[in-house]
Amino acid sequence: MENKLQLYNTLSGQKELFKPIADGHVGMYVCGPTVYSDVHLGNCRTFISFDMIYRYLLHSGYKVRYVRNITDAGHLEASLAGKSKLDQLEPMEIVQKYTVGFHDIMKMFNNHPPTIEPTATGHIIEQIEITKNILDKGLAYESNGSVYFDVEKYNQQENYGELSGRKIEDLISGTRDLDGQDEKRSPLDFALWKKASPDHIMRWPSPWSSGFPGWHLECTAMSTKYLGETFDIHGGGMDLKFPHHECEVAQGKANNGKQPVNYWLHANMLTLNGQKMSKSTGNTILPMELFTGDNTIMDKAYHPMVVRFFMMQAHYRSILDFSSQALSAAEKGFIKLMSVLKDLDSMKTSSNSSEDVQAIINSFYTAMDDDFNTPILLANLFEAATYLNKVKAGSSTISKDDLEKLSKEMKAFVFDVLGLDMVEEAGSNQLDAAMDIILELRMKARADKDWGTSDLIRDKLTEAGIVVKDGAEGTSWSAN
RNA sequence: GGUCGGUUGGCCGAGUGGCUAGGCAGAGGUCUGCAAAACCUCGUACAGCGGUUCGAAUCCGCUACCGACCUCCA
């Protein structure tokens, strides 16, 4: 397999050539959502980014095991307890509700499901086993029924902070006073197992107490179980880099003495009004609010595919700001690209091509091999689109072979890699038939130079959301 | 306060030590009965101040502003 893919590894702070552990196979773990409330659009960006990455790995010929967890009630006892009393719901009912909702949204965004989607609550035993093992290694200690990871002791033999670039001295000096610190030897220590207070609904028996696993342990347990002690790619949102992923590195090394992940990838934040989208601050918009237009931020409703296209126009490691203006610009670009793709099958061919088609195709791969540079890919796709429009207009030519090649690659990159899809209008056979009749009548009127009738038909259709275009090969129409 | 990142033309958003990003919007033109679409042409953008260099928006330093993380968070 050709190996040209460069990706930016947070661990090294630079782009590296991607070399999987097992030739032709990739193990990838992505931190999934917490399912105690609706996923907001910012969460979705991360999952869409890694869906694109997953898709390009597949397109590159890799066999990928893609694990993305569901963080269910395991870590959320306290908040779930309060909320479930309020809603009169069982914790697992809340989890179920939001898991289903999450899947629905992911499907609308045309995300592939991961190949394994494990839940934290389904891996309590594995988490207890890792906790035991880290205790045995002397890198954790029990305190009042809870077990904490001993960061300072770990740091004597390893480097706590290697992923996020933090120094343990800075972390200690910058620590704030928080509740419940008295059980810990150091404020940096984090829980592997937490003793449940009496009002916690969900709890599991363990050698130390009736309680629940610590905040960072589930990902270590599930990634190790399904991908091995060291695996290729770990992804997640930038905000998880510290402390969550740092703790995963520490836990993994403490547990089996190996660097758990070769390539750490971090997707950047989606902002709204220049601030990070966040549940706690209320600076969010829900996907459904965006799709239906039922919100105060956007001027109209936007299709999930337009939103996805908008996100693909920015690099996954860049902060992207969400606004009505930016989105409506993206919508027009999306429609333009899609209309060229629709024309591909009816393109006129010549004996030779006026452009170097292979070079155009190569540019798609070069863009994506450079740390999944989707904005460059899209720029190159638009260059291809302009070329094809020239062919359509008769000012450029393309050979039959080249058209087949280009068509195949453009469709592959737009549909398979970027994960975009044609927005199918709610058209029906009846509508098609009716439009055929209407356009035939209009054609007669135009033949008779009865412009009044012809324009009346077109204007009324435009009002009804159907755009009529008179081209060289006849009249076409499209509905919004 | 500590650590890290950003500041690109009207808007969004890539990239690079010297050579067109791309999309949207705008101006003019071609085509068209008109329109739409498409095509052609048009903007001399890179926060500010210094420095390195034959040459910097791209490298270095300082300043200003913005953001992320440091606490659950994609």
Coordinates of C-alpha atoms (C1' of nucleotides) in Angstrom, one line a residue:
Chain A
M1 CA 0.0 0.0 0.0
E2 CA 1.3 3.4 -0.9
N3 CA 2.1 5.4 2.2
K4 CA 1.9 9.1 1.7
L5 CA -0.5 10.2 4.4
Q6 CA 0.9 12.8 6.7
L7 CA -0.9 13.6 9.9
Y8 CA -0.4 16.1 12.6
N9 CA 0.4 14.2 15.8
T10 CA -0.3 16.1 19.0
L11 CA 2.2 13.9 20.8
S12 CA 5.1 15.1 18.7
G13 CA 3.6 18.5 17.7
Q14 CA 4.3 18.0 14.0
K15 CA 3.1 16.3 10.9
E16 CA 4.3 12.7 10.6
L17 CA 4.1 10.0 7.9
F18 CA 1.4 7.6 9.0
K19 CA 2.6 4.1 9.5
P20 CA 0.0 1.7 10.9
I21 CA 1.1 -1.0 13.3
A22 CA -0.3 -3.8 11.2
D23 CA 0.1 -3.2 7.5
G24 CA -3.1 -2.3 5.8
H25 CA -5.0 -2.1 9.1
V26 CA -5.9 0.9 11.3
G27 CA -7.2 0.9 14.8
M28 CA -8.8 4.2 15.6
Y29 CA -10.5 5.3 18.9
V30 CA -12.5 8.5 19.2
C31 CA -14.0 9.8 22.4
G32 CA -17.8 9.7 22.0
P33 CA -20.6 11.8 23.5
T34 CA -22.0 11.9 27.0
V35 CA -25.6 10.9 26.5
Y36 CA -27.4 12.8 29.3
S37 CA -28.5 15.6 27.0
D38 CA -28.8 16.5 23.3
V39 CA -25.6 16.7 21.3
H40 CA -25.0 20.2 20.2
L41 CA -23.5 21.3 16.9
G42 CA -20.0 21.7 18.4
N43 CA -20.0 18.1 19.4
C44 CA -21.1 17.1 15.9
R45 CA -18.2 18.9 14.3
T46 CA -15.7 16.6 16.1
F47 CA -17.6 13.5 15.0
I48 CA -17.9 14.8 11.5
S49 CA -14.2 15.5 11.3
F50 CA -13.3 12.0 12.4
D51 CA -15.9 10.6 10.1
M52 CA -14.1 12.3 7.3
I53 CA -10.8 10.9 8.5
Y54 CA -12.3 7.4 8.8
R55 CA -13.7 7.7 5.3
Y56 CA -10.4 8.8 3.8
L57 CA -8.6 5.9 5.5
L58 CA -11.1 3.6 4.0
H59 CA -10.8 5.2 0.6
S60 CA -7.0 4.8 0.9
G61 CA -7.5 1.1 1.2
Y62 CA -7.1 0.5 4.9
K63 CA -9.2 -1.9 6.8
V64 CA -10.3 0.2 9.8
R65 CA -11.6 -0.8 13.2
Y66 CA -13.2 2.4 14.4
V67 CA -14.2 2.5 18.0
R68 CA -16.2 5.3 19.4
N69 CA -17.6 5.0 22.9
I70 CA -20.9 6.1 24.4
T71 CA -20.3 7.7 27.8
D72 CA -23.5 6.7 29.5
A73 CA -24.4 6.9 33.2
G74 CA -21.0 5.7 34.3
H75 CA -19.6 9.1 35.2
L76 CA -22.7 11.1 35.6
E77 CA -24.4 9.7 38.6
A78 CA -24.6 13.0 40.4
S79 CA -26.1 15.0 37.6
L80 CA -28.3 12.1 36.5
A81 CA -29.6 11.7 40.0
G82 CA -30.9 15.2 40.0
K83 CA -32.2 15.2 36.6
S84 CA -33.9 11.9 36.7
K85 CA -35.8 12.9 39.8
L86 CA -36.9 16.0 38.0
D87 CA -37.9 14.2 34.9
Q88 CA -39.2 11.1 36.7
L89 CA -37.0 9.0 34.5
E90 CA -34.7 6.1 35.1
P91 CA -31.1 6.9 34.4
M92 CA -30.9 4.3 31.7
E93 CA -34.0 5.8 30.2
I94 CA -32.2 9.1 29.8
V95 CA -29.2 7.4 28.4
Q96 CA -31.4 5.5 25.9
K97 CA -33.2 8.6 24.8
Y98 CA -30.1 10.6 24.1
T99 CA -28.3 7.8 22.5
V100 CA -31.1 7.3 20.0
G101 CA -31.2 11.0 19.4
F102 CA -27.4 11.1 18.9
H103 CA -27.6 8.3 16.3
D104 CA -30.4 10.1 14.5
I105 CA -28.3 13.3 14.2
M106 CA -25.2 11.4 13.1
K107 CA -27.3 9.8 10.4
M108 CA -28.6 13.1 9.2
F109 CA -25.0 14.3 8.9
N110 CA -24.3 11.2 6.9
N111 CA -21.8 9.9 9.3
H112 CA -20.8 6.3 9.1
P113 CA -21.4 4.5 12.4
P114 CA -18.2 3.3 14.1
T115 CA -17.5 -0.4 13.7
I116 CA -17.7 -0.8 17.5
E117 CA -19.7 1.5 19.8
P118 CA -19.1 0.3 23.3
T119 CA -20.7 1.8 26.4
A120 CA -18.9 2.7 29.7
T121 CA -21.4 0.9 31.8
G122 CA -20.8 -2.2 29.8
H123 CA -17.2 -2.3 30.8
I124 CA -17.2 -1.8 34.5
I125 CA -15.3 -5.1 35.1
E126 CA -12.5 -4.1 32.7
Q127 CA -12.2 -0.8 34.5
I128 CA -12.0 -2.5 37.8
E129 CA -9.3 -4.8 36.5
I130 CA -7.2 -1.9 35.2
T131 CA -7.6 -0.1 38.6
K132 CA -6.4 -3.3 40.4
N133 CA -3.5 -3.5 38.1
I134 CA -2.4 0.1 38.5
L135 CA -2.7 -0.4 42.3
D136 CA -0.5 -3.5 42.1
K137 CA 2.1 -1.4 40.2
G138 CA 2.1 1.0 43.1
L139 CA 0.9 3.9 40.9
A140 CA -2.4 4.4 42.6
Y141 CA -3.6 4.4 46.2
E142 CA -6.9 3.8 48.0
S143 CA -8.3 6.5 50.1
N144 CA -11.6 6.2 51.9
G145 CA -13.1 3.7 49.4
S146 CA -11.9 5.6 46.4
V147 CA -8.8 4.9 44.3
Y148 CA -6.7 7.7 43.0
F149 CA -3.9 7.7 40.4
D150 CA -0.7 8.9 41.9
V151 CA 0.4 11.5 39.4
E152 CA 3.6 12.6 41.1
K153 CA 4.8 9.1 41.6
Y154 CA 4.0 8.3 38.0
N155 CA 5.9 11.3 36.9
Q156 CA 9.1 10.1 38.6
Q157 CA 9.3 7.3 36.0
E158 CA 7.3 8.7 33.2
N159 CA 6.5 12.2 31.9
Y160 CA 3.1 13.4 32.9
G161 CA 2.2 16.2 30.5
E162 CA 3.9 14.8 27.4
L163 CA 0.8 15.0 25.4
S164 CA -0.5 18.4 26.4
G165 CA 2.9 20.0 26.8
R166 CA 2.3 20.8 30.4
K167 CA 4.9 20.7 33.2
I168 CA 3.9 19.1 36.5
E169 CA 5.4 22.0 38.5
D170 CA 3.2 24.5 36.6
L171 CA 0.2 22.4 37.2
I172 CA 0.8 22.1 40.9
S173 CA 1.3 25.8 41.3
G174 CA -1.7 26.6 39.3
T175 CA -4.1 24.4 41.1
R176 CA -7.2 25.9 42.6
D177 CA -8.9 24.8 45.7
L178 CA -11.7 22.5 44.9
D179 CA -14.0 20.3 47.0
G180 CA -13.1 16.8 47.8
Q181 CA -9.4 17.3 47.5
D182 CA -8.6 16.1 51.0
E183 CA -8.8 12.4 50.0
K184 CA -6.0 13.0 47.4
R185 CA -2.4 13.1 48.1
S186 CA -1.9 15.7 45.4
P187 CA -4.5 17.9 43.7
L188 CA -3.3 16.5 40.4
D189 CA -4.3 13.0 41.3
F190 CA -7.4 11.7 39.5
A191 CA -9.9 9.1 40.4
L192 CA -9.8 5.6 39.0
W193 CA -12.6 4.5 41.3
K194 CA -14.9 6.7 43.2
K195 CA -16.9 5.7 46.2
A196 CA -20.6 6.5 45.7
S197 CA -22.3 8.8 48.1
P198 CA -25.6 7.6 49.4
D199 CA -27.8 9.5 46.9
H200 CA -26.0 8.0 43.8
I201 CA -28.4 5.9 41.9
M202 CA -26.0 3.9 39.8
R203 CA -23.2 2.0 41.5
W204 CA -21.2 -1.1 41.2
P205 CA -19.5 -3.3 43.7
S206 CA -15.8 -3.3 43.8
P207 CA -13.0 -4.4 46.1
W208 CA -12.8 -0.8 47.5
S209 CA -16.4 0.4 47.8
S210 CA -19.8 0.4 46.1
G211 CA -19.1 3.1 43.6
F212 CA -18.3 4.0 40.0
P213 CA -15.3 4.2 37.7
G214 CA -13.2 7.4 37.4
W215 CA -13.6 10.0 34.7
H216 CA -10.9 8.9 32.4
L217 CA -10.8 5.2 32.8
E218 CA -13.5 4.1 30.4
C219 CA -11.6 5.1 27.3
T220 CA -8.5 3.3 28.4
A221 CA -10.5 0.2 29.2
M222 CA -12.4 0.1 25.9
S223 CA -9.6 1.2 23.6
T224 CA -7.3 -1.5 25.2
K225 CA -10.0 -4.1 24.9
Y226 CA -10.9 -3.6 21.3
L227 CA -7.7 -2.1 19.8
G228 CA -4.9 -3.4 22.0
E229 CA -2.3 -2.0 24.4
T230 CA -0.9 0.2 21.7
F231 CA -3.0 1.3 18.8
D232 CA -2.7 3.6 15.8
I233 CA -5.0 6.6 16.2
H234 CA -6.8 8.3 19.1
G235 CA -9.0 11.2 18.3
G236 CA -11.2 13.6 20.1
G237 CA -12.0 17.3 20.6
M238 CA -9.3 19.7 21.5
D239 CA -10.9 20.4 24.8
L240 CA -10.2 16.8 25.8
K241 CA -6.5 17.0 25.3
F242 CA -6.0 18.0 28.9
P243 CA -6.7 16.4 31.3
H244 CA -8.7 13.6 29.7
H245 CA -6.2 12.4 27.1
E246 CA -3.2 13.2 29.3
C247 CA -4.7 10.9 31.9
E248 CA -5.4 8.2 29.3
V249 CA -1.7 8.2 28.3
A250 CA -0.7 8.0 32.0
Q251 CA -3.2 5.2 32.7
G252 CA -2.2 3.3 29.7
K253 CA 1.5 3.4 30.5
A254 CA 0.9 2.6 34.1
N255 CA -1.3 -0.3 33.2
N256 CA 0.9 -2.0 30.7
G257 CA 4.1 0.0 30.4
K258 CA 3.5 0.9 26.8
Q259 CA 2.7 4.1 25.0
P260 CA -1.0 3.5 24.3
V261 CA -1.4 5.5 21.2
N262 CA 0.9 6.3 18.2
Y263 CA -1.0 9.2 16.7
W264 CA -3.1 11.6 18.8
L265 CA -5.4 13.7 16.6
H266 CA -7.4 16.6 17.9
A267 CA -10.3 18.3 16.2
N268 CA -10.7 22.0 16.9
M269 CA -13.7 23.8 18.3
L270 CA -16.8 25.2 16.6
T271 CA -17.5 28.7 17.9
L272 CA -20.6 30.8 17.9
N273 CA -20.2 34.5 18.2
G274 CA -16.5 34.0 18.6
Q275 CA -16.9 31.8 21.7
K276 CA -16.7 28.1 22.0
M277 CA -20.0 26.2 21.9
S278 CA -20.7 24.9 25.3
K279 CA -23.6 23.4 27.1
S280 CA -22.7 25.0 30.4
T281 CA -22.6 28.6 29.0
G282 CA -25.6 28.1 26.8
N283 CA -23.7 29.3 23.8
T284 CA -25.0 26.5 21.6
I285 CA -27.3 25.6 18.8
L286 CA -28.8 22.1 18.4
P287 CA -28.6 20.4 15.1
M288 CA -32.4 20.1 14.8
E289 CA -32.9 23.8 15.5
L290 CA -30.6 24.4 12.6
F291 CA -32.3 22.0 10.2
T292 CA -35.7 23.3 11.0
G293 CA -34.8 27.0 11.2
D294 CA -36.4 27.1 14.6
N295 CA -33.7 29.2 16.2
T296 CA -32.8 32.9 16.8
I297 CA -29.3 32.7 15.4
M298 CA -29.7 31.8 11.8
D299 CA -31.8 33.6 9.2
K300 CA -33.2 30.3 7.8
A301 CA -33.1 26.6 7.9
Y302 CA -30.0 24.8 6.6
H303 CA -29.8 21.2 5.3
P304 CA -27.4 18.9 7.2
M305 CA -25.4 18.4 4.0
V306 CA -24.9 22.2 3.7
V307 CA -23.7 22.3 7.3
R308 CA -21.3 19.4 6.6
F309 CA -20.0 21.1 3.5
F310 CA -19.5 24.3 5.5
M311 CA -17.4 22.3 8.0
M312 CA -15.4 20.7 5.3
Q313 CA -14.4 24.1 3.9
A314 CA -12.4 24.6 7.1
H315 CA -9.5 22.4 8.2
Y316 CA -10.4 20.1 11.1
R317 CA -7.6 21.6 13.3
S318 CA -8.8 25.2 12.8
I319 CA -11.3 26.9 14.9
L320 CA -14.4 27.5 12.8
D321 CA -16.9 30.2 13.6
F322 CA -20.5 29.6 12.9
S323 CA -22.7 32.3 11.4
S324 CA -25.6 32.9 9.2
Q325 CA -23.6 34.7 6.6
A326 CA -20.9 32.1 6.4
L327 CA -23.5 29.3 6.1
S328 CA -25.5 30.9 3.3
A329 CA -22.3 31.4 1.3
A330 CA -21.5 27.7 1.9
E331 CA -25.0 26.7 0.7
K332 CA -24.5 28.4 -2.7
G333 CA -21.1 26.8 -3.1
F334 CA -22.5 23.4 -2.2
I335 CA -25.3 23.7 -4.7
K336 CA -22.8 24.7 -7.4
L337 CA -20.6 21.7 -6.7
M338 CA -23.6 19.3 -6.7
S339 CA -25.0 20.6 -9.9
V340 CA -21.7 19.9 -11.7
L341 CA -21.8 16.4 -10.3
K342 CA -25.3 15.9 -11.7
D343 CA -24.0 17.0 -15.1
L344 CA -21.2 14.4 -15.1
D345 CA -23.1 11.6 -16.7
S346 CA -24.4 13.8 -19.6
M347 CA -21.1 15.4 -20.5
K348 CA -20.0 15.6 -24.1
T349 CA -16.6 13.9 -24.8
S350 CA -14.0 14.6 -27.5
S351 CA -11.0 12.8 -28.8
N352 CA -8.7 14.5 -26.4
S353 CA -8.7 16.5 -23.2
S354 CA -7.7 20.1 -23.0
E355 CA -6.6 19.7 -19.4
D356 CA -4.3 17.3 -17.6
V357 CA -7.0 15.2 -15.9
Q358 CA -4.5 13.0 -14.1
A359 CA -2.9 16.1 -12.5
I360 CA -6.4 17.2 -11.3
I361 CA -7.0 13.8 -9.7
N362 CA -3.6 13.8 -8.1
S363 CA -4.3 17.1 -6.5
F364 CA -7.2 15.6 -4.7
Y365 CA -5.0 12.9 -3.1
T366 CA -2.2 15.4 -2.4
A367 CA -4.6 17.6 -0.5
M368 CA -6.0 14.8 1.6
D369 CA -2.6 13.2 2.3
D370 CA -1.5 16.5 3.8
D371 CA -3.2 16.0 7.2
F372 CA -6.7 15.7 5.6
N373 CA -6.8 19.2 4.1
T374 CA -10.4 19.3 3.0
P375 CA -10.4 23.0 2.2
I376 CA -7.7 22.4 -0.4
L377 CA -9.5 19.3 -1.6
L378 CA -12.6 21.5 -2.1
A379 CA -10.7 24.2 -3.9
N380 CA -9.3 21.5 -6.3
L381 CA -12.8 20.1 -6.8
F382 CA -14.1 23.5 -7.7
E383 CA -11.2 23.9 -10.2
A384 CA -12.4 20.6 -11.7
A385 CA -15.9 21.9 -11.7
T386 CA -14.9 25.0 -13.6
Y387 CA -13.2 22.8 -16.2
L388 CA -16.2 20.6 -16.6
N389 CA -18.5 23.6 -16.9
K390 CA -16.2 24.8 -19.7
V391 CA -16.6 21.4 -21.4
K392 CA -20.3 21.8 -21.1
A393 CA -20.1 25.3 -22.5
G394 CA -17.9 24.0 -25.4
S395 CA -14.8 26.0 -24.6
S396 CA -12.8 23.0 -23.3
T397 CA -12.7 19.3 -24.2
I398 CA -12.4 16.0 -22.3
S399 CA -11.9 12.5 -23.6
K400 CA -14.2 9.6 -22.8
D401 CA -11.5 7.9 -20.7
D402 CA -10.6 11.0 -18.9
L403 CA -14.3 11.8 -18.2
E404 CA -14.8 8.3 -16.7
K405 CA -11.7 8.7 -14.5
L406 CA -12.5 12.2 -13.4
S407 CA -16.1 11.4 -12.8
K408 CA -15.2 8.3 -10.7
E409 CA -12.7 10.2 -8.6
M410 CA -14.8 13.3 -8.1
K411 CA -17.8 11.3 -7.0
A412 CA -15.5 9.2 -4.7
F413 CA -14.1 12.3 -3.0
V414 CA -17.3 14.2 -2.7
F415 CA -19.6 11.3 -1.7
D416 CA -17.3 8.7 -0.1
V417 CA -14.6 10.9 1.4
L418 CA -16.2 14.2 2.3
G419 CA -19.4 12.3 3.0
L420 CA -21.6 14.7 1.2
D421 CA -24.8 13.7 -0.6
M422 CA -27.2 15.1 -3.1
V423 CA -30.0 16.9 -1.4
E424 CA -32.9 15.1 -3.0
E425 CA -35.9 17.2 -3.3
A426 CA -39.2 15.7 -2.2
G427 CA -39.9 15.2 -5.9
S428 CA -42.2 12.5 -7.1
N429 CA -43.0 10.8 -10.3
Q430 CA -46.2 12.8 -10.4
L431 CA -44.2 16.1 -10.0
D432 CA -41.8 15.0 -12.8
A433 CA -44.7 14.2 -15.1
A434 CA -46.4 17.5 -14.3
M435 CA -43.2 19.4 -14.9
D436 CA -42.7 17.7 -18.2
I437 CA -46.2 18.9 -19.3
I438 CA -45.7 22.4 -18.0
L439 CA -42.3 22.7 -19.7
E440 CA -43.6 21.3 -23.0
L441 CA -46.4 24.0 -23.0
R442 CA -43.8 26.6 -22.2
M443 CA -41.6 25.4 -25.0
K444 CA -44.5 25.8 -27.4
A445 CA -45.1 29.3 -26.2
R446 CA -41.4 30.1 -26.7
A447 CA -41.5 28.6 -30.2
D448 CA -44.4 31.0 -30.9
K449 CA -42.4 33.8 -29.4
D450 CA -45.2 34.2 -26.9
W451 CA -42.8 35.5 -24.2
G452 CA -45.6 36.7 -22.0
T453 CA -46.9 33.1 -21.4
S454 CA -43.4 31.7 -21.3
D455 CA -42.2 34.2 -18.6
L456 CA -45.4 33.9 -16.6
I457 CA -44.9 30.1 -16.3
R458 CA -41.3 30.6 -15.3
D459 CA -42.1 33.4 -12.8
K460 CA -44.9 31.5 -11.1
L461 CA -42.7 28.4 -10.9
T462 CA -39.9 30.4 -9.3
E463 CA -42.4 31.7 -6.8
A464 CA -43.3 28.1 -6.0
G465 CA -39.6 27.3 -5.4
I466 CA -38.9 25.7 -8.8
V467 CA -36.2 27.3 -10.9
V468 CA -36.3 26.9 -14.6
K469 CA -33.1 27.2 -16.7
D470 CA -33.0 27.5 -20.5
G471 CA -29.8 25.9 -21.6
A472 CA -28.4 25.0 -25.0
E473 CA -29.7 21.4 -24.9
G474 CA -33.1 22.4 -23.6
T475 CA -34.8 23.5 -20.4
S476 CA -34.0 22.0 -17.0
W477 CA -35.6 22.6 -13.7
S478 CA -34.7 22.2 -10.0
A479 CA -36.7 22.5 -6.9
N480 CA -35.5 23.9 -3.6
Chain B
rG1 C1' -2.1 34.2 36.9
rG2 C1' 0.2 29.7 34.1
rU3 C1' 0.4 27.0 29.3
rC4 C1' -0.8 27.0 24.2
rG5 C1' -3.0 28.8 19.7
rG6 C1' -4.8 32.6 16.5
rU7 C1' -5.0 37.8 14.0
rU8 C1' -5.3 37.0 5.9
rG9 C1' -9.0 41.3 0.8
rG10 C1' -16.6 43.2 1.9
rC11 C1' -17.6 38.0 4.4
rC12 C1' -15.9 32.8 5.1
rG13 C1' -11.4 30.3 4.7
rA14 C1' -6.5 27.8 2.7
rG15 C1' -1.4 28.3 1.9
rU16 C1' 3.6 29.8 1.1
rG17 C1' 10.4 32.8 2.1
rG18 C1' 10.2 35.2 -4.3
rC19 C1' 5.4 32.4 -8.8
rU20 C1' -3.5 32.3 -9.1
rA21 C1' -5.9 29.2 -3.2
rG22 C1' -11.1 28.3 -3.3
rG23 C1' -16.2 29.6 -2.0
rC24 C1' -19.7 33.8 -1.2
rA25 C1' -20.7 38.9 -2.3
rG26 C1' -19.6 43.1 -5.8
rA27 C1' -18.2 45.5 -11.0
rG28 C1' -17.8 44.9 -16.4
rG29 C1' -18.4 41.6 -20.5
rU30 C1' -19.9 36.9 -23.6
rC31 C1' -24.1 33.9 -24.3
rU32 C1' -29.7 34.3 -24.1
rG33 C1' -36.1 36.9 -26.7
rC34 C1' -35.4 38.2 -21.5
rA35 C1' -33.9 35.8 -17.1
rA36 C1' -31.2 32.0 -14.7
rA37 C1' -26.9 29.1 -15.1
rA38 C1' -22.2 28.9 -17.2
rC39 C1' -17.8 31.2 -19.2
rC40 C1' -14.2 35.6 -19.5
rU41 C1' -12.0 40.0 -17.0
rC42 C1' -11.5 42.9 -12.4
rG43 C1' -9.7 43.6 -5.9
rU44 C1' -2.4 44.7 -5.9
rA45 C1' -5.3 40.9 1.6
rC46 C1' -2.0 39.0 5.0
rA47 C1' -2.9 43.1 13.2
rG48 C1' 1.2 47.0 14.6
rC49 C1' 6.4 47.9 15.3
rG50 C1' 11.4 46.3 14.8
rG51 C1' 15.0 42.5 13.1
rU52 C1' 17.2 38.5 9.7
rU53 C1' 17.4 38.2 4.2
rC54 C1' 19.0 39.9 -2.4
rG55 C1' 13.7 39.3 -1.1
rA56 C1' 8.8 38.2 4.4
rA57 C1' 2.3 38.2 4.7
rU58 C1' 5.4 33.5 5.3
rC59 C1' 11.5 33.1 9.9
rC60 C1' 12.9 35.9 14.8
rG61 C1' 11.6 39.5 18.7
rC62 C1' 8.4 42.9 21.0
rU63 C1' 3.4 45.2 21.3
rA64 C1' -2.0 45.1 20.8
rC65 C1' -6.3 42.3 20.5
rC66 C1' -9.0 37.5 20.4
rG67 C1' -9.6 32.5 21.8
rA68 C1' -8.7 27.5 24.1
rC69 C1' -7.0 24.7 28.2
rC70 C1' -5.7 24.8 33.4
rU71 C1' -12.8 22.5 36.5
rC72 C1' -17.5 18.2 33.5
rC73 C1' -17.2 19.7 28.3
rA74 C1' -16.4 17.5 21.2

